[in-house]
Coordinates of N, CA, C and O in Angstrom, one line a residue:
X1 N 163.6 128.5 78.8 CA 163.0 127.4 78.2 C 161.5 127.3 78.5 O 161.0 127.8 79.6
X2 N 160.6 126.7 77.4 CA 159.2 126.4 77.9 C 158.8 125.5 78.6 O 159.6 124.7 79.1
X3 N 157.8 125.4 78.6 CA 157.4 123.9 79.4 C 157.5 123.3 78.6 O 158.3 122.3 78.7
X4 N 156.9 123.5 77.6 CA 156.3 122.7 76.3 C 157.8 121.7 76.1 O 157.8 120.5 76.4
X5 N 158.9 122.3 75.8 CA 160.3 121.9 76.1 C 160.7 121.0 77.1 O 161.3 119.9 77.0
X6 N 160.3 121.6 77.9 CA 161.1 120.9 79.3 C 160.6 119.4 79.1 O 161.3 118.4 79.2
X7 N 159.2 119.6 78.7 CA 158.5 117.8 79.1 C 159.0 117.4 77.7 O 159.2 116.2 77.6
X8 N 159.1 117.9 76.9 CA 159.7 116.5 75.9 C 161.0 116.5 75.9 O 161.3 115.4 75.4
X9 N 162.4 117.3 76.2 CA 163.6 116.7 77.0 C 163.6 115.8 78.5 O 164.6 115.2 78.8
X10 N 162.3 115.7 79.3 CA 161.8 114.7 80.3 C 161.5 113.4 79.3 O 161.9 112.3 79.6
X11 N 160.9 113.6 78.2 CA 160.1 112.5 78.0 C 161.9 111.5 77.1 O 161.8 110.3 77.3
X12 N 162.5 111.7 76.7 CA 163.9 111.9 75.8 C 164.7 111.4 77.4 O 165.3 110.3 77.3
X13 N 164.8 111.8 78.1 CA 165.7 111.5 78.9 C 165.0 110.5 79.9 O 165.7 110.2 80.9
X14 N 163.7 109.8 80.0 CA 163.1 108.7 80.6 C 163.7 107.5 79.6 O 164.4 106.4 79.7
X15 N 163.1 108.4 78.1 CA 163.6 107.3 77.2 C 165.4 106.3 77.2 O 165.7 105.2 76.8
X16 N 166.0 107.5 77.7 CA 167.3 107.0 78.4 C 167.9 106.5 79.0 O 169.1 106.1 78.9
X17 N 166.9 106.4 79.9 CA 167.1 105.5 81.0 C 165.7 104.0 81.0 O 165.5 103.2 81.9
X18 N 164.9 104.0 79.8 CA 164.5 102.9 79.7 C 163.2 102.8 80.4 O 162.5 101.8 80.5
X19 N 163.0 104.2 80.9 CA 161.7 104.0 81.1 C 160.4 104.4 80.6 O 159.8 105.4 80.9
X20 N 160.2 103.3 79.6 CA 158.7 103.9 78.7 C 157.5 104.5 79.3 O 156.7 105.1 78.7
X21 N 157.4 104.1 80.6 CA 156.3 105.2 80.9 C 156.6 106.4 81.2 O 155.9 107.3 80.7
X22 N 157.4 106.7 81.8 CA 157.9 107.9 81.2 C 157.8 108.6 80.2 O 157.2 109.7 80.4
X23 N 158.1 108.4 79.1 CA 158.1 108.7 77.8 C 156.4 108.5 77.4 O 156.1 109.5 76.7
X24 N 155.7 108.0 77.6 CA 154.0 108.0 77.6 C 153.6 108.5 78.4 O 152.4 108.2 78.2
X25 N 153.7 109.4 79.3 CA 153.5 110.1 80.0 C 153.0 111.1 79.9 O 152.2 111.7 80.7
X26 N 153.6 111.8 78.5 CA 153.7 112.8 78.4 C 152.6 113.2 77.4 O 152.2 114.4 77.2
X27 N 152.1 112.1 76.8 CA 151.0 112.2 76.0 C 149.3 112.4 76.7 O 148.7 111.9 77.7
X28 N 148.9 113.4 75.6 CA 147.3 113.3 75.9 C 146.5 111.9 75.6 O 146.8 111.1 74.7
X29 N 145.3 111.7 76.7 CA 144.6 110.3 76.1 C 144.6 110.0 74.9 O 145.0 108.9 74.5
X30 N 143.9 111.3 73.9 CA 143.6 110.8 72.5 C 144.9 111.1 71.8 O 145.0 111.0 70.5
X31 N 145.9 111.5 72.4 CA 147.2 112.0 71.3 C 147.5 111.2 70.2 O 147.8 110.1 70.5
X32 N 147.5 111.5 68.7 CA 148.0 111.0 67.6 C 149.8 110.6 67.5 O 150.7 111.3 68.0
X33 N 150.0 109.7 66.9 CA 151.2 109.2 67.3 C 151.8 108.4 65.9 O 151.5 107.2 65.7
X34 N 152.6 109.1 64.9 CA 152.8 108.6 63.6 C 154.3 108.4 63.3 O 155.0 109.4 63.2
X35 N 154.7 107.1 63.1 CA 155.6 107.1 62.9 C 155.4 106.4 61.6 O 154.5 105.7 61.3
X36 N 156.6 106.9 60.7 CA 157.0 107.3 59.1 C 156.3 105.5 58.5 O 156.4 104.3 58.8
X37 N 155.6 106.5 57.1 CA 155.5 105.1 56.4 C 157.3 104.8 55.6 O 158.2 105.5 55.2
X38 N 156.9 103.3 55.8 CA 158.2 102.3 55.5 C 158.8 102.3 56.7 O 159.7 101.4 56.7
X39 N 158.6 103.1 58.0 CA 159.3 102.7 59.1 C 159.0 101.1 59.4 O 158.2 100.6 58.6
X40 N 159.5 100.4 60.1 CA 158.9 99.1 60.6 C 157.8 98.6 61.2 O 157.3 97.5 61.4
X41 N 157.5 100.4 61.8 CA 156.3 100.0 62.8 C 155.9 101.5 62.3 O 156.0 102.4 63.2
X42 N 155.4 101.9 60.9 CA 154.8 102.9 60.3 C 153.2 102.8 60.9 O 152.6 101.7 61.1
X43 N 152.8 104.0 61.1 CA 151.3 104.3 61.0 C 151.0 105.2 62.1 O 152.0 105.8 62.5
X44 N 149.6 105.7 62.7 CA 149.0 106.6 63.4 C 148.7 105.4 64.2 O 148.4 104.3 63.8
X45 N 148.7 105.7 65.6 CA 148.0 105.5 67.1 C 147.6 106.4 67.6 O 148.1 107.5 67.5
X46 N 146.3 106.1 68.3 CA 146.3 107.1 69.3 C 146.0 106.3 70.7 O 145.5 105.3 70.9
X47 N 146.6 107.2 71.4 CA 146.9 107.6 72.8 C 148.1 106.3 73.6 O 148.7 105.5 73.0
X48 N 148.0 106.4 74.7 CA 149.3 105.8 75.1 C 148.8 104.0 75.0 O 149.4 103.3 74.2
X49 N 148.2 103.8 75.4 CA 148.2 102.0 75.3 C 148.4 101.8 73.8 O 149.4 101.0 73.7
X50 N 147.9 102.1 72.5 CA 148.2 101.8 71.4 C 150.0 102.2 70.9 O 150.9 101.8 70.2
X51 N 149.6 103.4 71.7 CA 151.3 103.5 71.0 C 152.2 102.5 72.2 O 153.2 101.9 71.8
X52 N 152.0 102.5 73.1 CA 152.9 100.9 74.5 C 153.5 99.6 73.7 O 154.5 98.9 73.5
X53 N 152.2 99.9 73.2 CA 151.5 97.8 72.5 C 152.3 97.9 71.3 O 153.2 97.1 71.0
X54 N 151.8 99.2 70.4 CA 152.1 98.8 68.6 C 153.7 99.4 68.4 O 154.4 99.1 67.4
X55 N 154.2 100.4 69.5 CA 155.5 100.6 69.0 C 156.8 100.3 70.3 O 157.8 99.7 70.0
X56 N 156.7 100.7 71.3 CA 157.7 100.6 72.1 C 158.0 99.2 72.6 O 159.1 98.9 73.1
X57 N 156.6 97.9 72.3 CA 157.0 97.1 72.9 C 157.9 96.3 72.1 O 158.9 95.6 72.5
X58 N 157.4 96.5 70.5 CA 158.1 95.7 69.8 C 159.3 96.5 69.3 O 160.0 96.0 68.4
X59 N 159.7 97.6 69.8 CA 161.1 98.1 70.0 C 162.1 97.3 70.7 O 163.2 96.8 70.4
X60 N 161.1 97.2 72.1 CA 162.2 96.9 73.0 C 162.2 95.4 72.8 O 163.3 95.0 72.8
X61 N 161.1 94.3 72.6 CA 161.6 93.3 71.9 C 162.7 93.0 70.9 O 163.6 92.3 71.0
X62 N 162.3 93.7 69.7 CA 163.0 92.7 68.4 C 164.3 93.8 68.0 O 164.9 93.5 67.0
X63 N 164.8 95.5 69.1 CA 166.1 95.4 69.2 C 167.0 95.4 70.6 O 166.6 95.4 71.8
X64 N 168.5 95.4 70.0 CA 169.0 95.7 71.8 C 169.6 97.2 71.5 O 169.7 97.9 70.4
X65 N 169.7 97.3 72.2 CA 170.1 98.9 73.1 C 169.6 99.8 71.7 O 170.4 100.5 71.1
X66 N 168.4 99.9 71.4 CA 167.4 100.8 70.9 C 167.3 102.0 71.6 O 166.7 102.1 72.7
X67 N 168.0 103.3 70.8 CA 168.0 104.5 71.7 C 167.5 105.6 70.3 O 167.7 105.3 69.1
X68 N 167.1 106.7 70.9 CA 166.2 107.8 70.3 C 167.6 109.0 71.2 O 167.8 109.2 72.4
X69 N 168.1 109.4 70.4 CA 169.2 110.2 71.3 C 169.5 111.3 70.7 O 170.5 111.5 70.0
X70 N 168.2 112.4 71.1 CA 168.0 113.8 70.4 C 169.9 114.8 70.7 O 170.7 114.6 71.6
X71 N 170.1 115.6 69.8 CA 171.0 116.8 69.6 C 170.9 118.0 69.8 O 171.6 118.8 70.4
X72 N 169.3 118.2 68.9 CA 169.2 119.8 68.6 C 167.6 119.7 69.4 O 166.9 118.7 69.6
X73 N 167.5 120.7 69.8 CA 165.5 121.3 69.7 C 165.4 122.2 69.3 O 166.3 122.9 69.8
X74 N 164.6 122.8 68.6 CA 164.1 123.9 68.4 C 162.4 124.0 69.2 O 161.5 123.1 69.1
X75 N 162.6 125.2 69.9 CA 161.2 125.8 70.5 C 160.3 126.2 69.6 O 160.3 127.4 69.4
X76 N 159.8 125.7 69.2 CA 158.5 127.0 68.4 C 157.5 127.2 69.3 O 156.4 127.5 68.8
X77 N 157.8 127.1 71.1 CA 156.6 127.2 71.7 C 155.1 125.9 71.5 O 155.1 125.1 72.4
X78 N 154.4 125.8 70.9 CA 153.6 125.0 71.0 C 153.7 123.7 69.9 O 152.9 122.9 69.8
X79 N 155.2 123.7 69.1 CA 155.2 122.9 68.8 C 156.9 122.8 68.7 O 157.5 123.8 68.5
X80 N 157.5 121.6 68.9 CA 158.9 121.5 69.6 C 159.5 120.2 68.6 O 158.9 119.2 68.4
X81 N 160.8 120.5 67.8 CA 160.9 119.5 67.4 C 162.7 119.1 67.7 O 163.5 119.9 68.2
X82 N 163.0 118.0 67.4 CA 164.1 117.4 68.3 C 164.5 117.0 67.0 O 163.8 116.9 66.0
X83 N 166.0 116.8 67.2 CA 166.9 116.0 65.8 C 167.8 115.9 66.2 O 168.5 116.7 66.9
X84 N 168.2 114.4 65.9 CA 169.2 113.3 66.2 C 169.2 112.2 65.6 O 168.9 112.1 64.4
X85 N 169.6 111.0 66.5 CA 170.0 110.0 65.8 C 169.6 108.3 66.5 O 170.2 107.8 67.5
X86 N 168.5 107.7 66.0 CA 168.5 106.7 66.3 C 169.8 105.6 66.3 O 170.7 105.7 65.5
X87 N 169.7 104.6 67.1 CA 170.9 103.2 67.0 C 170.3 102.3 67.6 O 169.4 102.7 68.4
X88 N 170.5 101.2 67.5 CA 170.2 99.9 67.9 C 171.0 98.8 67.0 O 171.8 98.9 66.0
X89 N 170.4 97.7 67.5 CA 171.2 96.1 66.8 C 169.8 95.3 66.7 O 169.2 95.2 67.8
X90 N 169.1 94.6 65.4 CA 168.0 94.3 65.1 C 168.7 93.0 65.4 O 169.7 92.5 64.8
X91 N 167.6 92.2 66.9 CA 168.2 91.0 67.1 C 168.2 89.7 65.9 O 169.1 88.8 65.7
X92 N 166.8 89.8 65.3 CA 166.4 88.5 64.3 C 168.0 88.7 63.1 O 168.4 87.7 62.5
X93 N 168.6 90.0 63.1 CA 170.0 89.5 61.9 C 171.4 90.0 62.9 O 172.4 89.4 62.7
X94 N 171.2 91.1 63.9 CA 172.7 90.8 64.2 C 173.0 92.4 63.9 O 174.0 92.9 64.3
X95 N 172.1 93.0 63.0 CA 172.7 94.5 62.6 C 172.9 95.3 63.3 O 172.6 95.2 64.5
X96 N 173.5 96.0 62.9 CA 173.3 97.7 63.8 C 173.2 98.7 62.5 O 173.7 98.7 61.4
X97 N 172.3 99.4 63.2 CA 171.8 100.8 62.8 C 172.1 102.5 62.9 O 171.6 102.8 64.0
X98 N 172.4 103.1 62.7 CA 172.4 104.4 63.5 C 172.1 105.3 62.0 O 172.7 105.2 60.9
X99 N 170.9 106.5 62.4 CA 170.0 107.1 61.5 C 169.6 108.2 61.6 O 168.5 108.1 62.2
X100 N 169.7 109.2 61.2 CA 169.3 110.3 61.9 C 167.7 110.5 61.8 O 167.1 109.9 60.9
X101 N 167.3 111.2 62.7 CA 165.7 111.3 62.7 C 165.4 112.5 63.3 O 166.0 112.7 64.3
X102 N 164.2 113.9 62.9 CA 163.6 114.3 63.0 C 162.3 114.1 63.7 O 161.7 113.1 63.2
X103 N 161.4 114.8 65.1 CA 160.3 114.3 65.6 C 160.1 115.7 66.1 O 160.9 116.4 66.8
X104 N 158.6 116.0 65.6 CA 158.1 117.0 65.9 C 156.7 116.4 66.7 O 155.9 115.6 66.3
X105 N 156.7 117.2 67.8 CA 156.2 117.2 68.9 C 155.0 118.8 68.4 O 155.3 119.9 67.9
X106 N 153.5 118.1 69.0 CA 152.8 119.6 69.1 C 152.2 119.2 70.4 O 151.5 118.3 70.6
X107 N 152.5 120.2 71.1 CA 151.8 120.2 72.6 C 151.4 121.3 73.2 O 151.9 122.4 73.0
X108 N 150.2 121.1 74.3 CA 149.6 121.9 74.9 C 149.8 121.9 76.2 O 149.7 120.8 76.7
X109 N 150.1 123.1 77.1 CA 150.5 122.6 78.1 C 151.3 121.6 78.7 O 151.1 121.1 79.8
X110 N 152.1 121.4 78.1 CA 153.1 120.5 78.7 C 152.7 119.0 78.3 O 153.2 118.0 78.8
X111 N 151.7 119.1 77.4 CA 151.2 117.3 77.1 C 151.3 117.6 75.5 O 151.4 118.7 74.9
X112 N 151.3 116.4 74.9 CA 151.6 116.5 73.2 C 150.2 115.7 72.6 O 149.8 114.5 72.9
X113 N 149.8 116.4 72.0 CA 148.7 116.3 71.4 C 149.1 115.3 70.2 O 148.2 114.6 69.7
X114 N 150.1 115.4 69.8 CA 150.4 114.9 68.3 C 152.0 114.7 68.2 O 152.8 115.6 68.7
X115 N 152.5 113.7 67.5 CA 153.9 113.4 67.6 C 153.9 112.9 65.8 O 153.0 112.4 65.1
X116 N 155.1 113.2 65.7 CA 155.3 112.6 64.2 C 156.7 112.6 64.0 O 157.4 113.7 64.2
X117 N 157.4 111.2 63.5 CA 158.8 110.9 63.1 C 158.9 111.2 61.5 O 158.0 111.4 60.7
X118 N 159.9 111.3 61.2 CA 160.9 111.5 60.0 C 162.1 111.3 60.1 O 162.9 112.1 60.6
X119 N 162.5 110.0 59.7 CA 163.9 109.3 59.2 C 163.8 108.7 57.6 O 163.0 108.7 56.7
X120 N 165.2 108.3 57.9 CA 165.5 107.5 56.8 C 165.4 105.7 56.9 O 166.3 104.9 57.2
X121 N 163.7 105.4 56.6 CA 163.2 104.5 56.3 C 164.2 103.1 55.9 O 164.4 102.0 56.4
X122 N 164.7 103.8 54.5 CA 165.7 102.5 53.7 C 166.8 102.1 54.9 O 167.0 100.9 55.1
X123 N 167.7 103.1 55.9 CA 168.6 102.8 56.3 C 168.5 101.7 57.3 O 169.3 100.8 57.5
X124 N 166.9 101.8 58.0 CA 166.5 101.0 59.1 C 166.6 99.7 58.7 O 167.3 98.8 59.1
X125 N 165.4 99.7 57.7 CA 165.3 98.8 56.8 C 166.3 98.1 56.6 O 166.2 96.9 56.8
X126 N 167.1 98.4 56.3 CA 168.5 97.5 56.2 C 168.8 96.4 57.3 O 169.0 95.2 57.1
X127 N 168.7 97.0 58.6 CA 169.1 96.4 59.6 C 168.2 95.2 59.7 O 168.5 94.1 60.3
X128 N 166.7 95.4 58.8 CA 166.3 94.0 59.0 C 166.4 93.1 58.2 O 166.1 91.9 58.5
X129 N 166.9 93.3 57.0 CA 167.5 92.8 55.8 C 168.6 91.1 56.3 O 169.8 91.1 56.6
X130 N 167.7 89.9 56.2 CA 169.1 88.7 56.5 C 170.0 89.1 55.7 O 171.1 88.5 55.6

């Protein structure tokens, strides 16, 4: 296994255990951070306080047991991508979710310069649907 690897099965298994810095950790200061348009919390951040603020806080707010819970990785060495399945229960209706998602990680040294999601937008969407 690479490094490149190791720190984003680190950064996946903090996320596990609930600890977001952990999982921010792992990013460079300016790291770009995109998650899917039509997601709920779609767009580019960079670096860790913007991605804290604009995505993980209102994760861990507005669901419960919000988990990112990769299957596969593939190595490509400097760029690492994971596939699995998000789940959670969107508190404002009561839903539950579960979704498969794609995230490709590009990193240098053991830090990721650049992250980007790919799911199924509509299914999330649902869960916020009254």
């Amino acid at each position: 296994m690479s490094d490149n690897l190791d720190a984003v099965r680190a950064s996946y298994a903090a996320s596990a255990n609930g600890d977001v810095n952990g999982i921010v950790s792992l990013l460079a200061p300016d790291a770009r951070w995109t998650e899917m348009a039509g997601f709920p919390y779609g767009g580019t951040y960079v670096g860790a306080d913007e991605v804290l603020s604009k995505v993980f806080a209102k994760l861990g707010g507005e669901w419960e047991g919000y988990q990112a819970d990769p299957e596969e990785f593939v190595d490509g060495g400097d760029v690492i991508v994971a596939i699995g399945h998000y789940s959670g229960t969107y508190r404002a209706t009561g839903k539950h979710m579960r979704v498969r998602f794609t995230h490709v990680w590009h990193m240098k040294d053991g830090v990721a310069t650049r992250f980007e999601q790919f799911t199924d937008t509509a299914l999330v969407r649902e869960a916020l649907k009254p």
